[in-house]
Short mmCIF file of C-alpha atoms and ligand atoms in Angstrom, two decimals:
data_model
loop_
_atom_site.label_atom_id
_atom_site.label_comp_id
_atom_site.label_asym_id
_atom_site.label_seq_id
_atom_site.Cartn_x
_atom_site.Cartn_y
_atom_site.Cartn_z
CA MET Q 6 118.55 122.48 89.42
CA THR Q 7 121.38 123.98 92.44
CA ASN Q 8 125.07 122.27 93.02
CA THR Q 9 123.90 119.86 95.19
CA THR Q 10 121.34 118.30 92.62
CA LEU Q 11 123.48 118.17 89.36
CA ASN Q 12 127.03 116.78 92.14
CA ALA Q 13 123.75 114.46 93.02
CA THR Q 14 124.43 111.03 90.93
CA ALA Q 15 127.82 111.96 89.94
CA ASN Q 16 128.91 109.38 92.41
CA HIS Q 17 126.22 107.06 93.92
CA LEU Q 18 123.66 104.88 92.85
CA HIS Q 19 119.63 105.05 94.39
CA PRO Q 20 118.11 101.71 95.61
CA PHE Q 21 114.92 101.54 93.03
CA SER Q 22 115.96 103.92 90.15
CA ASP Q 23 116.39 104.05 86.84
CA ASN Q 24 120.18 106.05 87.01
CA GLN Q 25 120.41 107.17 83.72
CA GLN Q 26 117.61 109.15 83.81
CA LEU Q 27 118.14 110.30 87.17
CA LYS Q 28 121.79 110.63 86.07
CA GLU Q 29 119.67 113.50 83.48
CA LYS Q 30 117.61 115.43 84.74
CA GLY Q 31 118.86 115.66 88.39
CA VAL Q 32 117.41 114.45 91.73
CA ARG Q 33 115.90 116.23 94.59
CA VAL Q 34 117.95 117.32 97.53
CA ILE Q 35 116.80 117.20 100.73
CA THR Q 36 118.49 118.62 103.62
CA LYS Q 37 116.32 118.90 106.86
CA ALA Q 38 112.51 117.97 108.12
CA ASP Q 39 110.29 119.17 111.27
CA GLY Q 40 106.81 117.68 111.64
CA ILE Q 41 105.69 115.92 108.90
CA TYR Q 42 107.49 118.79 106.75
CA ILE Q 43 110.72 117.88 104.55
CA TYR Q 44 111.89 121.03 102.99
CA ASP Q 45 114.64 120.37 99.33
CA ASP Q 46 118.20 122.37 98.59
CA ALA Q 47 116.04 125.02 97.18
CA GLY Q 48 114.35 126.05 99.71
CA ASN Q 49 110.63 124.63 98.57
CA LYS Q 50 108.54 123.66 102.60
CA ILE Q 51 107.58 119.71 100.66
CA ILE Q 52 104.33 117.11 102.65
CA ASP Q 53 105.66 113.83 102.92
CA GLY Q 54 102.67 112.03 102.85
CA MET Q 55 104.44 109.12 103.59
CA ALA Q 56 106.45 109.64 106.68
CA GLY Q 57 109.50 108.99 104.52
CA LEU Q 58 109.11 104.79 102.98
CA TRP Q 59 105.72 104.45 105.34
CA CYS Q 60 108.59 104.67 108.05
CA VAL Q 61 109.01 108.20 110.58
CA ASN Q 62 105.97 106.93 112.58
CA ILE Q 63 106.54 109.89 115.33
CA GLY Q 64 107.11 113.10 113.29
CA TYR Q 65 110.25 114.23 111.57
CA GLY Q 66 112.86 116.41 114.18
CA ARG Q 67 111.93 114.95 117.29
CA LYS Q 68 115.73 116.49 119.45
CA GLU Q 69 115.33 113.50 122.48
CA LEU Q 70 115.94 111.15 119.90
CA ALA Q 71 119.79 113.04 119.69
CA ASP Q 72 119.85 113.39 123.08
CA ILE Q 73 119.72 110.34 124.09
CA ALA Q 74 121.77 109.22 120.31
CA ARG Q 75 124.11 111.23 121.47
CA ASP Q 76 124.43 110.58 125.24
CA GLN Q 77 124.06 106.72 124.37
CA MET Q 78 126.99 106.62 122.11
CA ASN Q 79 129.57 108.73 124.61
CA GLU Q 80 128.77 105.77 127.41
CA LEU Q 81 129.22 102.42 124.75
CA ALA Q 82 128.96 102.93 121.53
CA TYR Q 83 128.87 99.15 120.45
CA TYR Q 84 128.91 96.22 121.16
CA ASN Q 85 127.11 93.00 120.28
CA THR Q 86 125.00 90.68 121.66
CA PHE Q 87 127.37 87.21 120.37
CA PHE Q 88 129.01 84.45 122.71
CA LYS Q 89 127.02 84.93 126.22
CA THR Q 90 127.92 89.11 126.72
CA SER Q 91 124.19 91.76 126.48
CA HIS Q 92 123.78 95.34 127.48
CA PRO Q 93 121.82 97.44 128.46
CA ALA Q 94 120.19 99.56 125.34
CA VAL Q 95 119.10 96.02 123.89
CA ILE Q 96 118.35 95.16 127.81
CA ASN Q 97 115.48 97.64 128.18
CA LEU Q 98 114.50 97.51 124.35
CA SER Q 99 113.67 94.25 124.66
CA ALA Q 100 111.45 94.21 127.66
CA LYS Q 101 109.51 97.47 126.60
CA LEU Q 102 108.48 95.42 123.81
CA ALA Q 103 107.49 92.66 125.04
CA SER Q 104 105.74 94.72 127.64
CA ILE Q 105 103.55 95.33 123.94
CA ALA Q 106 103.04 93.43 122.46
CA PRO Q 107 100.37 91.07 122.51
CA ALA Q 108 100.36 87.93 124.87
CA GLY Q 109 102.87 85.03 123.44
CA PHE Q 110 105.26 87.35 122.39
CA ASN Q 111 107.66 87.30 125.29
CA HIS Q 112 110.94 87.36 123.17
CA VAL Q 113 112.39 89.23 120.59
CA PHE Q 114 115.61 88.86 117.73
CA TYR Q 115 117.03 91.76 116.32
CA THR Q 116 118.17 93.40 113.38
CA GLY Q 117 119.38 95.85 111.22
CA SER Q 118 116.10 96.26 108.21
CA GLY Q 119 112.95 94.85 107.53
CA SER Q 120 114.71 93.17 104.41
CA GLU Q 121 117.13 91.45 107.98
CA SER Q 122 114.22 91.46 109.07
CA VAL Q 123 112.31 88.41 106.66
CA ASP Q 124 115.70 86.05 106.09
CA SER Q 125 115.95 85.64 110.04
CA MET Q 126 112.32 84.64 110.52
CA ILE Q 127 112.61 82.40 107.16
CA ARG Q 128 116.31 80.72 108.54
CA MET Q 129 114.16 80.77 112.17
CA VAL Q 130 111.47 78.29 111.05
CA ARG Q 131 113.54 75.93 109.24
CA HIS Q 132 115.46 75.80 112.12
CA TYR Q 133 112.25 76.09 114.22
CA TRP Q 134 111.00 72.78 112.27
CA ASP Q 135 114.22 71.31 112.41
CA SER Q 136 114.16 71.46 116.13
CA VAL Q 137 111.06 69.62 117.11
CA GLY Q 138 111.63 66.69 114.80
CA LYS Q 139 109.71 67.85 110.99
CA PRO Q 140 113.34 68.59 109.06
CA SER Q 141 110.35 68.44 106.31
CA LYS Q 142 108.85 71.09 106.28
CA LYS Q 143 110.71 73.78 105.01
CA THR Q 144 108.27 75.23 102.25
CA LEU Q 145 107.42 79.29 103.06
CA ILE Q 146 104.43 80.04 101.15
CA GLY Q 147 103.94 83.83 99.98
CA ARG Q 148 101.79 86.66 97.79
CA TRP Q 149 102.13 87.43 94.96
CA ASN Q 150 102.64 91.15 94.77
CA GLY Q 151 103.70 90.90 98.03
CA TYR Q 152 106.77 93.08 99.70
CA HIS Q 153 108.68 91.99 102.50
CA GLY Q 154 112.30 93.23 100.97
CA SER Q 155 114.84 93.14 98.91
CA THR Q 156 117.82 90.54 100.32
CA ILE Q 157 117.84 87.27 98.37
CA GLY Q 158 115.69 85.72 100.86
CA GLY Q 159 113.13 89.37 100.92
CA VAL Q 160 112.98 89.77 97.58
CA SER Q 161 111.98 85.48 97.16
CA MET Q 162 109.71 85.86 100.08
CA GLY Q 163 108.03 89.09 98.28
CA GLY Q 164 106.22 88.33 95.05
CA MET Q 165 107.04 91.88 92.68
CA LYS Q 166 107.49 89.52 89.11
CA GLY Q 167 109.87 92.81 88.19
CA MET Q 168 112.11 92.30 91.29
CA HIS Q 169 112.22 88.31 90.80
CA LYS Q 170 113.44 88.91 87.27
CA GLN Q 171 116.35 90.72 88.25
CA GLY Q 172 118.53 87.55 88.80
CA GLY Q 173 115.94 85.03 88.83
CA PHE Q 174 114.21 85.11 92.00
CA PRO Q 175 112.76 83.09 94.38
CA ILE Q 176 114.57 80.55 95.49
CA GLU Q 177 114.07 76.90 95.69
CA GLY Q 178 111.48 76.20 99.12
CA ILE Q 179 109.90 79.48 98.94
CA VAL Q 180 106.02 79.32 96.72
CA HIS Q 181 103.60 81.63 95.60
CA ILE Q 182 99.68 82.31 95.78
CA GLU Q 183 97.30 84.90 94.64
CA GLN Q 184 96.47 88.46 97.13
CA PRO Q 185 93.83 88.92 98.61
CA TRP Q 186 92.41 92.05 96.15
CA PHE Q 187 89.16 92.49 96.21
CA TYR Q 188 88.55 95.24 93.40
CA GLY Q 189 90.46 93.27 91.28
CA LEU Q 190 89.86 89.61 91.53
CA HIS Q 191 86.12 89.27 92.60
CA GLU Q 192 83.65 87.64 90.67
CA GLU Q 193 80.36 89.15 89.50
CA GLY Q 194 77.89 88.82 92.37
CA GLU Q 195 81.02 88.07 95.14
CA THR Q 196 80.49 90.24 98.17
CA ALA Q 197 84.39 90.81 100.31
CA GLU Q 198 83.13 88.00 102.77
CA GLN Q 199 82.83 86.65 100.11
CA PHE Q 200 86.12 87.15 98.58
CA GLY Q 201 87.91 86.96 101.75
CA ILE Q 202 87.14 83.08 102.37
CA ARG Q 203 87.84 81.93 99.48
CA ALA Q 204 90.82 84.06 98.96
CA ALA Q 205 92.68 82.30 102.09
CA ASN Q 206 91.64 79.25 100.15
CA TRP Q 207 94.07 79.66 97.27
CA LEU Q 208 96.60 78.80 100.69
CA GLU Q 209 94.79 75.61 101.71
CA GLU Q 210 95.12 74.56 98.29
CA LYS Q 211 98.65 75.33 97.48
CA ILE Q 212 99.12 73.51 101.06
CA LEU Q 213 97.51 70.34 99.31
CA GLU Q 214 99.40 70.41 96.71
CA ILE Q 215 103.20 70.85 98.59
CA GLY Q 216 101.62 68.35 100.61
CA ALA Q 217 101.32 69.42 104.27
CA ASP Q 218 104.51 67.77 105.86
CA ASN Q 219 106.97 70.48 103.24
CA VAL Q 220 105.17 73.77 104.35
CA ALA Q 221 107.18 75.72 107.44
CA ALA Q 222 104.72 78.90 107.68
CA PHE Q 223 102.69 81.46 105.45
CA VAL Q 224 103.86 84.29 105.39
CA GLY Q 225 101.30 87.94 104.75
CA GLU Q 226 102.12 91.72 105.82
CA PRO Q 227 98.72 92.07 106.95
CA ILE Q 228 98.08 95.23 104.71
CA GLN Q 229 100.56 94.74 101.73
CA GLY Q 230 101.63 98.01 101.21
CA ALA Q 231 104.27 98.63 98.95
CA GLY Q 232 102.27 96.91 96.69
CA GLY Q 233 99.65 99.33 97.40
CA VAL Q 234 97.04 99.61 100.64
CA ILE Q 235 95.85 95.65 99.23
CA ILE Q 236 93.28 95.38 102.64
CA PRO Q 237 91.62 92.60 102.09
CA PRO Q 238 88.19 91.61 103.61
CA SER Q 239 87.25 90.78 106.80
CA THR Q 240 86.87 87.01 106.38
CA TYR Q 241 90.68 86.92 105.27
CA TRP Q 242 92.82 86.58 108.23
CA PRO Q 243 90.76 85.12 110.91
CA ARG Q 244 89.80 81.87 108.03
CA ILE Q 245 93.46 81.94 107.08
CA GLN Q 246 94.89 81.55 110.42
CA GLU Q 247 92.57 77.86 110.82
CA ILE Q 248 94.19 77.08 107.55
CA CYS Q 249 97.52 76.98 108.95
CA GLN Q 250 96.00 76.23 112.60
CA LYS Q 251 94.96 72.44 111.10
CA TYR Q 252 97.54 72.10 108.87
CA ASP Q 253 100.56 72.68 112.03
CA ILE Q 254 101.60 76.09 109.58
CA LEU Q 255 103.54 78.49 110.69
CA LEU Q 256 101.91 81.98 110.61
CA VAL Q 257 103.81 84.60 109.81
CA ALA Q 258 102.57 88.14 109.96
CA ASP Q 259 105.13 90.49 108.35
CA GLU Q 260 104.62 94.47 110.39
CA VAL Q 261 106.99 97.03 108.83
CA ILE Q 262 104.92 99.05 107.93
CA CYS Q 263 101.99 98.27 109.81
CA GLY Q 264 103.51 97.97 113.01
CA PHE Q 265 103.82 100.45 116.14
CA GLY Q 266 101.35 102.34 115.26
CA ARG Q 267 100.03 102.34 111.32
CA THR Q 268 96.47 101.20 111.02
CA GLY Q 269 95.33 102.15 114.28
CA GLU Q 270 96.90 99.58 116.74
CA TRP Q 271 100.07 98.89 118.19
CA PHE Q 272 100.14 96.35 115.27
CA GLY Q 273 98.72 95.89 112.42
CA HIS Q 274 97.43 91.79 113.83
CA GLU Q 275 94.96 92.74 116.25
CA THR Q 276 93.15 95.39 113.35
CA PHE Q 277 92.28 91.86 111.49
CA GLY Q 278 92.05 89.68 114.23
CA PHE Q 279 94.72 86.75 113.58
CA GLN Q 280 97.53 85.83 116.40
CA PRO Q 281 100.35 85.46 114.31
CA ASP Q 282 103.28 82.70 115.55
CA ILE Q 283 106.35 85.79 114.32
CA PHE Q 284 105.94 88.83 113.57
CA THR Q 285 108.97 90.61 111.50
CA THR Q 286 109.37 93.99 112.29
CA ALA Q 287 111.76 97.26 111.85
CA LYS Q 288 110.19 100.85 110.15
CA GLY Q 289 107.98 102.44 112.74
CA LEU Q 290 110.41 100.29 115.95
CA SER Q 291 112.27 103.38 115.44
CA SER Q 292 111.02 105.89 113.09
CA GLY Q 293 113.45 105.52 111.41
CA TYR Q 294 116.49 107.47 113.42
CA LEU Q 295 118.65 104.91 113.01
CA PRO Q 296 118.17 101.57 111.79
CA ILE Q 297 116.78 98.72 113.12
CA GLY Q 298 114.34 95.65 113.11
CA ALA Q 299 112.98 93.36 114.76
CA VAL Q 300 111.32 89.62 114.51
CA PHE Q 301 108.63 88.80 117.34
CA VAL Q 302 109.00 84.90 118.75
CA GLY Q 303 105.90 84.05 120.15
CA ASP Q 304 106.72 81.39 123.19
CA LYS Q 305 105.47 78.38 121.07
CA VAL Q 306 108.85 78.44 117.82
CA VAL Q 307 110.97 80.40 120.98
CA GLU Q 308 109.62 76.41 122.91
CA GLY Q 309 111.23 74.81 120.12
CA ILE Q 310 114.20 76.49 119.63
CA LEU Q 311 115.06 76.17 122.87
CA LYS Q 312 115.44 72.62 121.67
CA GLY Q 313 117.71 73.29 118.99
CA GLY Q 314 121.12 74.24 120.38
CA ASP Q 315 122.80 77.24 118.93
CA PHE Q 316 121.02 79.39 115.97
CA ASN Q 317 124.35 79.71 113.33
CA HIS Q 318 122.44 82.95 112.50
CA GLY Q 319 123.18 87.20 113.34
CA PHE Q 320 124.30 90.53 112.59
CA THR Q 321 126.41 92.28 113.60
CA TYR Q 322 124.38 95.13 114.07
CA ALA Q 323 121.63 93.50 115.42
CA GLY Q 324 120.49 95.16 119.20
CA HIS Q 325 123.58 97.92 117.65
CA PRO Q 326 123.24 100.17 120.88
CA VAL Q 327 122.57 103.30 119.74
CA ALA Q 328 119.94 101.74 117.86
CA ALA Q 329 118.20 100.22 120.25
CA ALA Q 330 118.58 103.08 122.83
CA VAL Q 331 116.68 105.62 119.72
CA ALA Q 332 113.87 102.75 119.92
CA LEU Q 333 113.38 102.30 123.10
CA LYS Q 334 112.71 106.55 123.55
CA ASN Q 335 110.58 106.37 119.70
CA VAL Q 336 107.85 103.12 121.14
CA GLU Q 337 107.94 104.74 125.13
CA ILE Q 338 106.71 108.63 122.59
CA LEU Q 339 104.20 106.49 121.12
CA ASP Q 340 103.17 105.42 124.00
CA ASP Q 341 103.11 107.86 126.90
CA GLU Q 342 102.41 110.35 123.86
CA GLY Q 343 99.10 108.23 123.96
CA ILE Q 344 99.51 109.24 119.36
CA ILE Q 345 98.70 104.95 118.33
CA LYS Q 346 94.76 106.03 120.51
CA ASN Q 347 94.77 108.65 118.83
CA VAL Q 348 95.45 107.52 115.61
CA HIS Q 349 92.84 104.89 116.21
CA ASP Q 350 89.63 107.11 117.54
CA LYS Q 351 90.55 110.28 115.04
CA THR Q 352 92.59 111.19 113.19
CA GLY Q 353 92.19 107.27 111.31
CA PRO Q 354 88.21 108.03 110.98
CA TYR Q 355 89.19 111.59 110.29
CA MET Q 356 91.95 111.39 107.52
CA GLN Q 357 89.96 108.00 106.14
CA ALA Q 358 86.89 109.80 105.92
CA LYS Q 359 88.47 113.10 104.25
CA TRP Q 360 90.28 110.60 101.47
CA ARG Q 361 86.45 109.03 100.59
CA GLU Q 362 84.69 112.25 100.74
CA MET Q 363 87.77 114.52 97.60
CA LEU Q 364 88.48 111.46 95.35
CA SER Q 365 84.49 111.06 95.10
CA GLN Q 366 84.72 113.74 92.68
CA PHE Q 367 87.21 111.59 90.18
CA LYS Q 368 86.39 110.38 87.17
CA TYR Q 369 89.55 107.86 86.80
CA VAL Q 370 90.09 107.37 90.95
CA ASP Q 371 87.81 104.43 91.96
CA ASP Q 372 88.31 100.90 94.74
CA VAL Q 373 89.33 104.50 98.38
CA ARG Q 374 90.81 101.27 101.05
CA GLY Q 375 92.19 102.68 104.07
CA VAL Q 376 92.53 101.74 107.77
CA GLY Q 377 94.52 104.03 110.57
CA LEU Q 378 96.80 105.79 108.73
CA ILE Q 379 97.38 103.70 105.63
CA GLN Q 380 95.70 105.16 102.19
CA GLY Q 381 95.03 103.69 98.61
CA PHE Q 382 93.52 104.30 96.32
CA THR Q 383 93.57 103.37 92.14
CA LEU Q 384 93.79 104.77 88.99
CA VAL Q 385 91.46 103.33 86.16
CA LYS Q 386 90.06 104.22 82.84
CA ASN Q 387 86.45 103.27 83.26
CA LYS Q 388 84.86 103.42 86.36
CA ALA Q 389 82.17 101.24 85.62
CA THR Q 390 84.28 98.09 83.41
CA ARG Q 391 87.13 98.26 86.36
CA GLU Q 392 88.96 99.13 82.79
CA MET Q 393 92.84 99.70 84.64
CA PHE Q 394 94.41 102.41 82.23
CA PRO Q 395 97.16 100.46 79.81
CA ASN Q 396 101.08 99.32 80.90
CA GLU Q 397 100.43 100.07 84.16
CA GLY Q 398 102.09 101.95 86.32
CA GLU Q 399 103.26 104.55 83.70
CA THR Q 400 99.72 106.68 85.08
CA GLY Q 401 100.76 105.55 87.89
CA THR Q 402 103.87 107.77 88.17
CA MET Q 403 102.52 110.43 85.77
CA LEU Q 404 100.66 111.23 88.88
CA ARG Q 405 103.08 110.72 91.50
CA ASP Q 406 104.66 113.68 89.25
CA ILE Q 407 101.66 116.34 89.65
CA PHE Q 408 101.77 115.17 93.56
CA PHE Q 409 106.00 115.90 93.44
CA SER Q 410 106.69 118.83 91.50
CA ASN Q 411 103.12 120.25 94.09
CA ASN Q 412 105.39 119.83 97.01
CA LEU Q 413 103.36 116.50 98.69
CA ILE Q 414 105.10 113.08 98.76
CA MET Q 415 102.61 110.50 97.38
CA ARG Q 416 103.94 107.14 96.06
CA ALA Q 417 103.24 104.99 93.20
CA CYS Q 418 102.38 102.04 93.32
CA GLY Q 419 101.75 100.05 89.97
CA ASP Q 420 98.83 102.48 89.26
CA HIS Q 421 98.09 102.28 93.22
CA ILE Q 422 98.29 105.36 94.85
CA VAL Q 423 99.17 105.25 98.47
CA ALA Q 424 99.66 107.15 101.57
CA SER Q 425 100.79 106.87 104.71
CA PRO Q 426 102.01 110.13 106.79
CA PRO Q 427 103.34 110.63 110.11
CA LEU Q 428 101.65 109.31 112.66
CA THR Q 429 102.44 112.83 114.38
CA ILE Q 430 100.17 114.56 111.76
CA THR Q 431 97.02 116.35 112.81
CA LYS Q 432 93.80 117.70 111.70
CA GLU Q 433 94.58 120.90 110.00
CA GLU Q 434 97.94 119.00 108.12
CA ILE Q 435 95.13 116.82 106.99
CA ASP Q 436 93.39 119.96 105.30
CA LEU Q 437 96.40 121.40 103.70
CA MET Q 438 97.89 117.83 102.62
CA LEU Q 439 94.08 116.51 101.24
CA ALA Q 440 93.77 120.85 99.68
CA THR Q 441 96.66 120.05 97.66
CA ALA Q 442 96.46 116.43 96.40
CA GLU Q 443 92.84 118.05 95.35
CA LYS Q 444 94.71 120.78 93.29
CA CYS Q 445 96.59 117.29 91.87
CA LEU Q 446 93.49 115.63 91.10
CA GLN Q 447 91.89 118.44 89.73
CA GLU Q 448 95.56 119.16 87.08
CA PHE Q 449 96.12 115.24 86.23
CA GLU Q 450 91.77 114.71 84.91
CA THR Q 451 92.39 117.62 82.87
CA ALA Q 452 95.97 116.34 81.63
CA MET Q 453 94.28 112.31 81.51
CA ASP Q 454 91.32 114.06 79.92
CA SER Q 455 92.91 115.61 76.36
CA LYS Q 456 95.15 112.72 76.22
CA LEU Q 457 92.39 110.50 76.03
CA GLY Q 458 90.53 113.22 73.92
CA ALA Q 459 87.26 112.70 77.13
N1 PMP J 15 108.50 93.69 104.80
C1 PMP J 15 107.63 94.68 104.77
C2 PMP J 15 106.25 94.97 104.87
C3 PMP J 15 108.15 96.19 104.05
O1 PMP J 15 107.71 97.42 103.05
C4 PMP J 15 109.51 96.74 103.14
C5 PMP J 15 110.39 98.23 103.02
N2 PMP J 15 109.63 98.38 102.74
C6 PMP J 15 110.41 95.16 104.35
C7 PMP J 15 110.09 94.20 104.44
C8 PMP J 15 112.03 95.26 104.23
O2 PMP J 15 112.50 96.61 104.96
P1 PMP J 15 113.67 97.12 104.72
O3 PMP J 15 113.19 98.34 103.15
O4 PMP J 15 113.84 97.93 106.01
O5 PMP J 15 115.10 95.76 104.13
#
């Protein structure tokens, strides 16, 4: 380990980490990045199969963004949009976002992150129902294994039991239904389409249990990302939409991962064919170059809120001029360079086919799934019986570490392995990423065979 590696944890507590273990084993220090590659301080060139944390959609090292940030910082480094003020960077970004958003979305509310977008959405949804004279509609329904951030609202809205356990979550007024995970939850003989309807109907059951007059919104990621890239069957979202309409409940899509091209459309709900009332974004909005998030608010909700007077909510850095200017350039690059269309027509289908083909040879891999440039598969002990490995997460972490030591970043979500490379990845780079992954999976299978005595 280099000196910087050893010093890295001396004064820093890392998020989502066992910090004692980090102090003992060290961390990898990433010093620069370009395209789909990151580089560490030991000189290793590493394929970033995760686009950072699912966010570097346009790839690393785009100098135009650095130039825009410098220019904006020189011109107006900071001002806020509270109390009857605005500034050109946020005005221009808002117009651009309204132009790329689906019909019926003409307003955004800015935040500094995905978690802040989710918290803002929770407060906005309750404010909306107050404003339209239905103050009893307060409960939000999320899903087990959903991820909506780490703030108190975000952790509650999410359905990560390991997170809930630390600190006593969820907060009052947030409940969960089961996730639409076909592989793990379908019944014998049930088709994916039938399962999709049954899974969506869990929402109706929950609404009836709580009483529609008490339910404010249903909140879900179009694809559950951090839950392991759980992709619902095609019937799921349309049925969810029907149920929300039937009981007068707002439908919220958390597009923090899916948004800005990941699924091959601007937004995941377009890929899955439903129309939310609100959707939350961050990550791909600036490709992670600077922290910024946005809640896209549909016309119906805007109309309600306009009746409600002051919305007593907002962040110092909401619509930060430098972040807004960088986000605008990022969205223009996604648009002008046809990056999302390329994901839809070319690299997405190519990567999907390649993963399926490559993974079919491995006996501990099942349920290979993906859309656009987001991919998941599950490690199972026995494919025939769909038996999972014991100690959920242990096997996933073992494979994740093999990828890591072979200079490929992939992520383990429990025993689901996921990939989400920059949207600018080329076919040749996909081939390289998969050749590396194949070698790692061979190493994993050999290790697992000997562990299981197979
Ligand atoms: N929602 C979803 C769907 C996410 O995937 C994430 C982050 N992975 C968040 C919210 C929280 O975003 P942030 O980490 O920027 O707060």
